[in-house]
Amino acid sequence: MSSTQGSIETQEAIERFAEALHQRIGADRYRLWFTHGVSFDLEVGESPDDGKPTVVVVIQTSGPFAAQRMGNSFATELRAAAMIACGERARYRIDVEEAEQPAPQKRTRAAKVAAEKKATAKTGGRRSTARATSGRASASRQSGGRQSSGRRGSANSLASLLAQSTATGEDKSAGSRGGRGRSRGRVEHDPVAASELPDEEHFDDEEMDDEEDAVSTPRSSKSKLPPLPESQPTGGRTLDSFITGPCNEFAFSAAMMAVATPSVATPLFLHGPTGTGKSHLLAALANEFRTRRRMRRVVLLTAEQFTNDFVVSVGSTGLPAFRRRYRDVDALLIDDVHFLAAKTATLREALYTVETLASAGKPLVFSANLPPSDIRGLTGEVAGRMASGLVCPLAALDQQTRFQLLQRMVATRCVLGCDNTLLEEVSELIGGDARAAGGIANLIGMLQRMFRREPTIDEIRRYGGDLLRSTQVAPTLRSIEKAVCETFGLEGDGLRGKAQTRRVSEPRTLAMYLARQHTGSAFTEIAKHFGRRSHSNAISAISKVETWLSSGKPIGAGDGAMSAQDAIARVESRLRVG
């Protein structure tokens, strides 16, 4: 076997194959199936029909599950891409690389005969191969791969490979390749037969029953618990270190209840803008489950990590191993659930995982920037299951909570003490983001080292002006309009039209009220932005909304109707999230 890793034309052929496949199946499906544990090779052999040289594109994957799904779902696309890259006579083949199996201490007579046949076949012919990882012929990555035997650079182009294979009479069957430390399975595909395979657009759980049995763990290992996925570090974030106030006391009480009665008080869903303590509470709950409830298998991770693990598992080990990792746990905590929005396959797997753990009475805790019902792209089943326990909001930190947080951070991060009067002034300047309070505490500590004394409020404004301004993002007419439309499920420009139905007119009135409360815009400017002719419409909106608030009248129509107070809270929450 000779390697042509230096052949420019061969590398270009592999790149053409990857690009053609990418265009035919789309970016999302290509990334899901052909970028994790998959590599492409070229082999030159002789056609078993007429003995003429032909090129075979080899797709190497790490597991039988991925190989089977590729063969069933992308047969037509793989054949077409191979023909575009290497000519009409080109074919493709899917190889499965498996982990090394321990060799038996004693070989039977049949094993010896098989080894002799393999050695004979191995010396009977040579093939030329070129390897490119993940469909990109990267020389640096190729150099770290498998070392090839034979003459390097014996062919300088794809055409010379074809000519050389004809002259030397290579193995007609394009036999299996040897590799140190690996045994390889193979899924062969004939060009004509492959085109007749069904072209599936997605996979369902019912379709994978037989495949899961084929790739599942042997019976002898089922008694062992699967390895835990990586959990986020808790890093000293405990319930004792969590500062409570009017902005978060409801969520903190719910967290204490979840620790006391985890099977009753969960699923627990925490939502609020960034910097309100959601991740802190999740880490604290994970710590309490491990220490106080003596749970050994507690998983804390982000929704992005869950998604990445799912994608990698689909392309390599298969879904059975993924499901064992997340369903054989004592507690599951997922941060930033809004990341799962519109990810259909991941959402479906998350739903089954949550259903399994909930039916077993296992604690479930989630966090996001919005309530589950307000997260666009989150299916109704997932949102309903996550909201079936407790849904607790965390508001932006109020001034008193920010002051207490600054006191604690200054005491641990600064070399000198700091006057409470100064901290009160600073806490009034920063927004409700706890991370901003940490930045201000670091700034005070740095100024203490620079001046050898406590800094003044003017010095903090001078050196930390950018930080102070970044924590207070003022709403605009456009942002208020967008938040109101998302809250009531309206089109992006629905409030600017001339519709007078209750479904549109009442949200428009609320938007003008909020615009006057949160912006410095004049009545004329507000009325013009929302498609009204006179500033009197904006003036009357103030009195209407105040009447709705005092009477508790619901606004909107249909399923989107809600009280004015609830609507204002939801819109303001979206404004804080951004």
XYZ file of C-alpha atoms in Angstrom:
578
model
C 0.000 0.000 0.000
C 1.478 3.320 -0.999
C 0.453 6.686 0.322
C -0.194 9.725 -1.826
C -0.624 12.249 0.945
C 1.494 14.704 -0.951
C -0.557 14.482 -4.159
C -2.295 17.783 -4.766
C -4.785 16.318 -7.247
C -5.747 13.566 -4.813
C -6.299 16.058 -2.034
C -8.393 18.193 -4.345
C -10.519 15.156 -5.251
C -11.247 14.509 -1.580
C -12.124 18.171 -1.066
C -14.465 18.053 -4.087
C -16.182 14.995 -2.621
C -16.671 16.695 0.762
C -17.952 19.890 -0.847
C -20.386 18.036 -3.107
C -21.710 16.025 -0.171
C -22.015 19.211 1.899
C -24.125 20.882 -0.799
C -26.437 17.895 -1.252
C -27.329 17.126 2.362
C -27.058 20.631 3.835
C -24.784 22.183 6.444
C -26.682 20.894 9.499
C -26.836 17.253 8.428
C -23.220 17.329 7.225
C -22.068 18.711 10.563
C -24.130 16.136 12.458
C -22.972 13.022 10.563
C -19.629 13.752 8.882
C -17.546 15.961 11.216
C -17.248 13.866 14.401
C -15.115 10.740 14.208
C -15.419 10.508 10.412
C -12.625 10.706 7.839
C -12.370 10.201 4.077
C -9.889 8.089 2.061
C -9.332 7.339 -1.633
C -8.479 3.863 -2.866
C -7.604 2.802 -6.415
C -8.488 -0.717 -7.452
C -9.895 -2.734 -10.304
C -13.589 -3.133 -11.022
C -14.776 -6.712 -10.351
C -16.889 -6.507 -13.519
C -14.443 -5.521 -16.273
C -11.079 -5.320 -14.497
C -10.632 -1.651 -15.321
C -9.206 0.701 -12.693
C -11.724 2.498 -10.527
C -11.579 4.883 -7.590
C -13.317 4.074 -4.287
C -14.094 6.830 -1.785
C -13.807 5.302 1.694
C -15.826 6.852 4.517
C -14.254 5.752 7.799
C -16.419 5.988 10.904
C -15.886 4.915 14.485
C -19.032 2.865 15.122
C -21.492 0.495 13.412
C -24.453 2.694 14.347
C -23.158 5.670 12.372
C -22.131 3.428 9.451
C -25.588 1.874 9.213
C -27.362 5.241 9.355
C -25.051 6.760 6.725
C -25.630 3.835 4.363
C -29.405 4.026 4.734
C -29.876 7.796 4.783
C -27.268 9.155 2.360
C -26.706 6.415 -0.248
C -27.794 8.554 -3.201
C -25.883 11.637 -2.037
C -22.664 9.675 -1.332
C -22.762 8.027 -4.765
C -23.383 11.357 -6.523
C -20.599 13.109 -4.597
C -18.149 10.308 -5.419
C -18.977 10.540 -9.135
C -18.534 14.333 -9.127
C -15.181 14.120 -7.362
C -13.627 11.096 -9.104
C -15.578 10.400 -12.289
C -18.550 8.303 -13.336
C -16.828 5.005 -12.479
C -16.212 6.020 -8.878
C -17.800 4.133 -6.025
C -17.914 4.570 -2.263
C -17.563 2.307 0.758
C -18.166 2.782 4.484
C -15.598 1.255 6.848
C -16.072 0.809 10.598
C -13.054 1.181 12.856
C -13.455 -0.521 16.200
C -11.355 -0.586 19.352
C -8.570 -3.126 19.619
C -9.712 -6.495 20.956
C -7.381 -8.426 23.294
C -5.724 -11.336 21.544
C -6.434 -14.826 22.958
C -3.572 -16.552 24.685
C -3.999 -19.719 22.639
C -4.911 -19.841 18.997
C -7.081 -22.637 17.662
C -6.372 -24.499 14.468
C -9.014 -22.464 12.642
C -7.418 -19.223 13.846
C -4.033 -20.289 12.547
C -5.481 -21.128 9.122
C -7.254 -17.761 9.023
C -4.028 -15.947 9.943
C -2.120 -17.732 7.157
C -4.795 -16.777 4.618
C -4.681 -13.184 5.784
C -0.899 -13.048 5.439
C -1.120 -14.506 1.934
C -3.782 -12.005 0.866
C -1.840 -9.147 2.405
C 1.211 -9.776 0.204
C -0.819 -10.367 -2.955
C -1.270 -6.772 -4.035
C -0.872 -3.133 -3.183
C -3.269 -0.269 -3.161
C -2.759 3.498 -3.157
C -4.595 5.525 -0.567
C -4.885 9.169 0.395
C -6.385 10.257 3.716
C -8.154 13.533 4.653
C -9.763 14.026 8.059
C -13.393 15.354 8.234
C -13.482 15.947 4.491
C -10.641 18.506 4.548
C -7.201 17.520 3.225
C -5.113 19.096 5.978
C -1.478 18.143 5.767
C -0.826 18.830 9.446
C -3.598 16.481 10.575
C -2.641 13.793 8.078
C 0.912 13.687 9.382
C -0.372 12.714 12.829
C -2.454 9.803 11.512
C -1.689 6.225 10.482
C 1.748 5.589 8.972
C 1.521 4.027 5.507
C 3.885 1.378 4.192
C 5.426 1.244 0.753
C 6.753 4.007 -1.438
C 5.725 7.554 -0.526
C 5.152 9.813 -3.468
C 5.200 7.008 -6.012
C 2.262 8.697 -7.763
C 1.880 12.435 -8.216
C -1.681 12.622 -9.540
C -4.937 10.753 -9.519
C -4.444 9.847 -13.182
C -1.066 8.232 -12.458
C -2.664 6.249 -9.624
C -5.163 4.801 -12.069
C -2.456 3.971 -14.605
C -0.202 2.400 -11.980
C -2.981 0.251 -10.560
C -3.741 -1.136 -14.036
C -0.093 -1.947 -14.768
C 0.666 -3.689 -11.491
C -2.620 -5.629 -11.301
C -3.784 -4.557 -7.881
C -6.141 -6.593 -5.792
C -9.430 -6.815 -7.731
C -11.508 -6.944 -4.627
C -9.838 -3.856 -3.183
C -9.322 -5.929 -0.040
C -9.320 -4.742 3.534
C -6.533 -2.566 4.794
C -4.446 -3.512 7.784
C -3.854 -1.156 10.683
C -1.834 -1.538 13.823
C -3.879 -1.791 16.999
C -7.287 -1.759 15.215
C -9.758 -4.213 13.761
C -12.102 -2.880 11.124
C -15.616 -3.761 10.005
C -16.862 -2.793 6.576
C -20.133 -1.833 4.937
C -19.809 -2.331 1.167
C -21.998 -0.354 -1.259
C -22.480 -1.125 -4.926
C -23.174 1.994 -7.060
C -26.387 0.583 -8.528
C -27.692 -1.080 -5.388
C -26.896 1.959 -3.252
C -29.048 4.217 -5.405
C -32.057 2.024 -4.652
C -31.786 2.468 -0.880
C -34.402 4.730 0.788
C -33.381 8.342 1.295
C -34.458 9.094 4.877
C -34.585 12.679 6.073
C -34.571 11.943 9.813
C -34.450 9.120 12.320
C -37.082 8.039 14.802
C -36.803 6.016 17.960
C -39.008 3.267 16.504
C -36.660 2.896 13.540
C -33.629 2.369 15.752
C -34.883 -0.472 17.974
C -32.944 -3.168 16.126
C -29.857 -0.973 15.783
C -29.776 -0.199 19.496
C -29.724 -3.913 20.271
C -26.782 -4.319 17.919
C -24.648 -1.590 19.497
C -25.760 -1.846 23.116
C -23.459 -2.855 25.937
C -22.930 -6.600 26.463
C -25.026 -8.251 29.162
C -22.046 -8.766 31.412
C -21.406 -5.006 31.625
C -25.005 -3.874 32.153
C -24.636 -4.284 35.884
C -21.958 -1.591 35.897
C -23.060 2.024 35.969
C -22.123 4.064 32.865
C -19.536 6.823 33.284
C -20.920 10.171 34.355
C -20.741 13.076 31.898
C -18.563 15.962 32.941
C -20.265 18.162 35.499
C -19.745 21.885 35.916
C -17.567 22.795 38.926
C -19.513 24.162 41.876
C -16.532 26.275 43.013
C -17.725 27.291 46.486
C -21.167 28.363 45.267
C -23.355 27.126 48.124
C -26.714 28.062 49.585
C -24.922 29.708 52.528
C -22.984 32.037 50.217
C -26.083 33.044 48.251
C -27.236 36.574 49.169
C -31.003 36.821 49.330
C -33.271 39.821 48.922
C -36.659 40.775 47.515
C -35.362 40.024 44.010
C -34.628 36.330 44.648
C -36.088 35.199 47.971
C -38.896 33.241 46.271
C -36.425 31.268 44.132
C -34.156 30.685 47.145
C -37.072 29.292 49.163
C -37.954 26.992 46.272
C -34.339 25.756 46.171
C -34.455 24.975 49.906
C -37.708 23.092 49.335
C -36.128 21.120 46.473
C -33.351 19.992 48.818
C -35.788 19.026 51.588
C -38.256 17.152 49.327
C -36.597 16.631 45.937
C -39.197 14.191 44.623
C -42.051 16.661 45.305
C -40.594 20.113 44.604
C -39.040 19.273 41.231
C -38.841 19.820 38.306
C -37.662 23.246 39.457
C -37.337 25.896 36.750
C -35.418 29.112 37.520
C -35.598 31.999 35.059
C -34.354 35.564 34.943
C -31.887 37.894 33.222
C -28.148 37.329 33.337
C -26.338 37.925 36.597
C -29.262 37.168 38.923
C -27.849 33.998 40.509
C -29.364 31.160 38.464
C -26.081 29.324 37.931
C -25.147 29.915 41.580
C -28.366 28.250 42.745
C -27.897 25.305 40.387
C -24.357 24.714 41.643
C -25.529 25.057 45.250
C -28.324 22.534 44.673
C -25.912 20.066 43.089
C -23.653 20.409 46.120
C -26.592 19.868 48.495
C -27.774 16.792 46.613
C -24.301 15.260 46.911
C -23.600 16.144 50.542
C -26.943 16.373 52.314
C -28.990 13.864 50.282
C -26.007 11.515 49.721
C -26.622 11.235 45.975
C -23.625 9.804 44.170
C -24.593 10.453 40.558
C -25.448 14.158 40.284
C -24.966 15.746 36.838
C -24.732 19.543 36.438
C -24.086 20.850 32.922
C -25.197 23.447 30.406
C -27.668 22.838 27.592
C -24.825 23.388 25.128
C -22.832 20.534 26.685
C -25.908 18.304 26.539
C -26.373 19.146 22.841
C -22.709 18.582 21.975
C -22.680 15.218 23.743
C -25.825 14.197 21.853
C -24.324 15.151 18.470
C -21.070 13.287 19.174
C -22.964 10.203 20.373
C -25.109 10.088 17.220
C -21.987 10.075 15.063
C -19.964 7.574 17.110
C -21.174 5.404 19.996
C -24.898 5.691 19.275
C -27.861 6.735 21.383
C -27.995 3.795 23.840
C -24.753 4.856 25.535
C -25.895 8.498 25.583
C -29.185 7.540 27.206
C -27.497 5.450 29.884
C -25.266 8.377 30.814
C -28.172 10.748 31.460
C -30.960 8.430 32.573
C -29.033 6.361 35.120
C -28.375 9.348 37.390
C -29.660 10.433 40.793
C -30.197 14.096 39.851
C -29.947 16.151 36.644
C -29.423 19.929 36.548
C -29.259 21.768 33.185
C -28.339 25.457 32.864
C -29.336 27.775 29.971
C -32.192 25.622 28.663
C -33.053 28.300 26.085
C -30.038 27.017 24.101
C -32.130 23.953 23.169
C -34.722 26.044 21.317
C -35.446 24.867 17.745
C -33.054 21.876 18.017
C -35.634 19.230 17.153
C -33.649 16.024 17.669
C -31.987 17.247 20.875
C -35.316 18.481 22.265
C -36.910 15.111 21.619
C -34.098 13.316 23.431
C -34.259 15.838 26.283
C -38.005 15.233 26.615
C -37.581 11.455 26.895
C -34.768 11.915 29.402
C -36.835 14.276 31.554
C -39.863 11.970 31.358
C -37.785 8.971 32.440
C -36.201 10.738 35.421
C -39.445 12.418 36.487
C -41.344 9.128 36.485
C -38.599 7.659 38.694
C -38.899 10.577 41.141
C -35.386 11.898 40.442
C -34.679 15.619 41.101
C -34.663 17.853 38.009
C -33.571 21.502 38.004
C -33.421 23.834 34.987
C -32.590 27.469 34.360
C -33.140 29.863 31.452
C -33.494 33.553 30.702
C -37.277 33.270 30.231
C -40.109 31.082 31.552
C -40.491 27.800 29.615
C -43.743 28.924 27.976
C -42.064 32.101 26.643
C -39.028 30.417 25.057
C -39.648 30.333 21.313
C -38.587 27.061 19.712
C -39.182 25.034 22.889
C -41.866 22.456 22.104
C -45.053 22.433 24.121
C -44.305 18.985 25.561
C -40.855 20.007 26.819
C -42.103 23.332 28.199
C -45.029 21.619 29.909
C -42.867 18.986 31.561
C -40.300 21.521 32.776
C -43.073 23.721 34.181
C -44.854 20.855 35.948
C -43.054 21.482 39.246
C -42.132 25.000 40.296
C -41.374 27.955 38.013
C -39.512 30.662 39.950
C -38.419 34.060 38.629
C -35.227 35.850 39.677
C -35.363 39.611 39.117
C -32.428 41.954 38.588
C -30.629 42.601 41.869
C -32.226 45.398 43.880
C -30.107 48.153 45.418
C -29.929 46.596 48.890
C -28.880 43.205 47.531
C -26.242 44.844 45.355
C -24.915 46.684 48.419
C -24.613 43.454 50.434
C -22.938 41.716 47.497
C -20.432 44.561 47.141
C -19.647 44.407 50.850
C -18.815 40.705 50.638
C -16.750 41.026 47.450
C -14.774 44.016 48.710
C -14.000 42.166 51.942
C -12.554 39.187 50.020
C -10.906 40.920 47.034
C -9.568 44.233 48.348
C -6.473 44.806 50.477
C -8.069 47.689 52.411
C -11.505 48.169 53.875
C -14.093 50.339 52.188
C -16.554 52.797 53.695
C -20.190 51.685 53.550
C -21.256 55.121 52.355
C -19.061 54.753 49.288
C -20.388 51.263 48.597
C -23.976 52.535 48.837
C -23.227 55.224 46.249
C -21.594 52.704 43.945
C -24.437 50.201 44.326
C -26.869 52.874 43.115
C -24.805 53.414 39.963
C -24.492 49.812 38.795
C -27.289 47.719 37.297
C -28.785 44.518 38.616
C -26.077 42.216 37.216
C -24.035 40.451 39.912
C -21.135 40.068 37.487
C -20.918 43.842 37.169
C -20.679 44.073 40.962
C -17.689 41.733 40.792
C -16.031 43.980 38.225
C -16.569 47.049 40.418
C -15.092 45.225 43.432
C -11.985 44.363 41.389
C -11.763 48.001 40.258
C -11.859 49.245 43.858
C -9.147 46.769 44.829
C -6.934 47.914 41.949
C -7.414 51.591 42.822
C -6.497 50.858 46.440
C -3.208 49.366 45.295
C -2.565 52.269 42.935
C -3.372 55.121 45.369
C -2.466 53.316 48.627
C -5.793 54.483 50.030
C -9.520 54.173 49.583
C -10.664 55.633 46.233
C -13.304 58.338 46.003
C -16.572 58.095 44.087
C -15.215 60.495 41.465
C -12.168 58.265 40.895
C -14.419 55.234 40.545
C -16.521 57.119 37.982
C -13.391 58.221 36.145
C -11.698 54.809 35.848
C -14.829 52.656 35.802
C -17.125 54.784 33.675
C -17.319 52.233 30.868
C -18.197 49.481 33.327
C -20.877 51.574 34.998
C -22.450 52.533 31.671
C -22.450 48.956 30.384
C -24.553 47.780 33.328
C -27.403 50.174 32.561
C -28.807 49.562 29.087
C -31.737 51.926 28.516
C -34.726 50.454 26.639
C -35.655 52.005 23.292
C -38.956 52.316 21.461
C -37.893 49.501 19.151
C -36.880 47.168 21.984
C -40.169 47.816 23.824
C -42.140 47.111 20.647
C -40.257 43.839 20.109
C -40.746 42.720 23.738
C -44.500 43.429 23.649
C -44.918 41.569 20.336
C -43.053 38.520 21.679
C -45.090 38.551 24.895
C -48.431 38.569 23.066
C -47.336 36.463 20.084
C -47.721 39.212 17.462
C -45.807 39.852 14.252
C -42.710 42.027 14.455
C -44.444 45.152 13.107
C -47.968 44.273 14.229
C -48.232 47.236 16.613
C -47.629 49.772 13.827
C -50.605 48.761 11.706
C -54.128 50.137 11.698
C -55.810 47.059 13.187
C -58.267 47.912 15.950
C -59.023 44.398 17.220
C -58.565 43.756 20.899
C -55.740 41.326 20.183
C -53.646 44.193 18.729
C -55.031 47.453 20.143
C -54.574 46.620 23.833
C -50.931 45.449 23.466
C -50.300 48.643 21.443
C -51.716 50.748 24.291
C -49.514 48.879 26.783
C -46.453 49.457 24.572
C -47.077 53.217 24.497
C -47.476 53.216 28.289
C -44.151 51.378 28.771
C -42.420 53.621 26.237
C -43.382 56.634 28.315
C -42.240 54.930 31.549
C -38.855 53.638 30.327
C -37.730 56.152 27.697
C -37.427 59.909 27.508
C -39.432 60.075 24.285
C -42.160 62.698 23.911
C -45.811 61.764 23.413
C -45.631 62.861 19.780
C -42.611 60.631 19.086
C -44.236 57.652 20.824
C -47.500 58.030 18.922
C -45.678 58.359 15.593
C -43.581 55.235 16.231
C -46.663 53.098 16.850
C -48.526 54.354 13.792
C -50.820 56.843 15.526
C -51.502 60.268 14.047
C -51.912 62.341 17.184
C -50.041 62.532 20.490
C -53.429 62.303 22.236
C -53.369 58.538 21.608
C -50.191 58.216 23.662
C -51.611 60.434 26.430
C -54.802 58.382 26.694
C -52.738 55.165 26.816
C -51.321 56.207 30.211
C -54.741 56.533 31.830
C -56.040 53.333 30.221
C -53.218 51.170 31.509
C -53.463 52.690 35.001
C -57.155 51.748 35.001
C -56.302 48.199 33.898
C -53.752 47.886 36.717
C -56.192 49.037 39.400
C -59.067 46.863 38.168
C -57.052 43.737 37.266
C -58.617 43.633 33.803
C -57.059 41.086 31.390
C -55.696 42.457 28.155
C -55.205 40.747 24.813
C -57.429 38.041 23.348
C -57.587 34.267 23.221
C -54.789 32.182 24.711
C -52.528 35.253 24.866
C -54.769 37.156 27.302
C -53.213 38.046 30.668
C -53.512 40.651 33.374
C -51.883 44.013 32.817
C -49.585 43.490 35.802
C -48.434 40.091 34.507
C -47.934 41.500 31.003
C -45.796 44.380 32.280
C -43.666 41.975 34.337
C -43.081 39.742 31.309
C -42.215 42.637 29.003
C -39.796 44.155 31.526
C -38.172 40.755 32.001
C -37.580 40.519 28.249
C -36.137 44.032 28.236
C -33.622 43.049 30.906
C -32.660 39.895 29.021
C -32.166 41.887 25.801
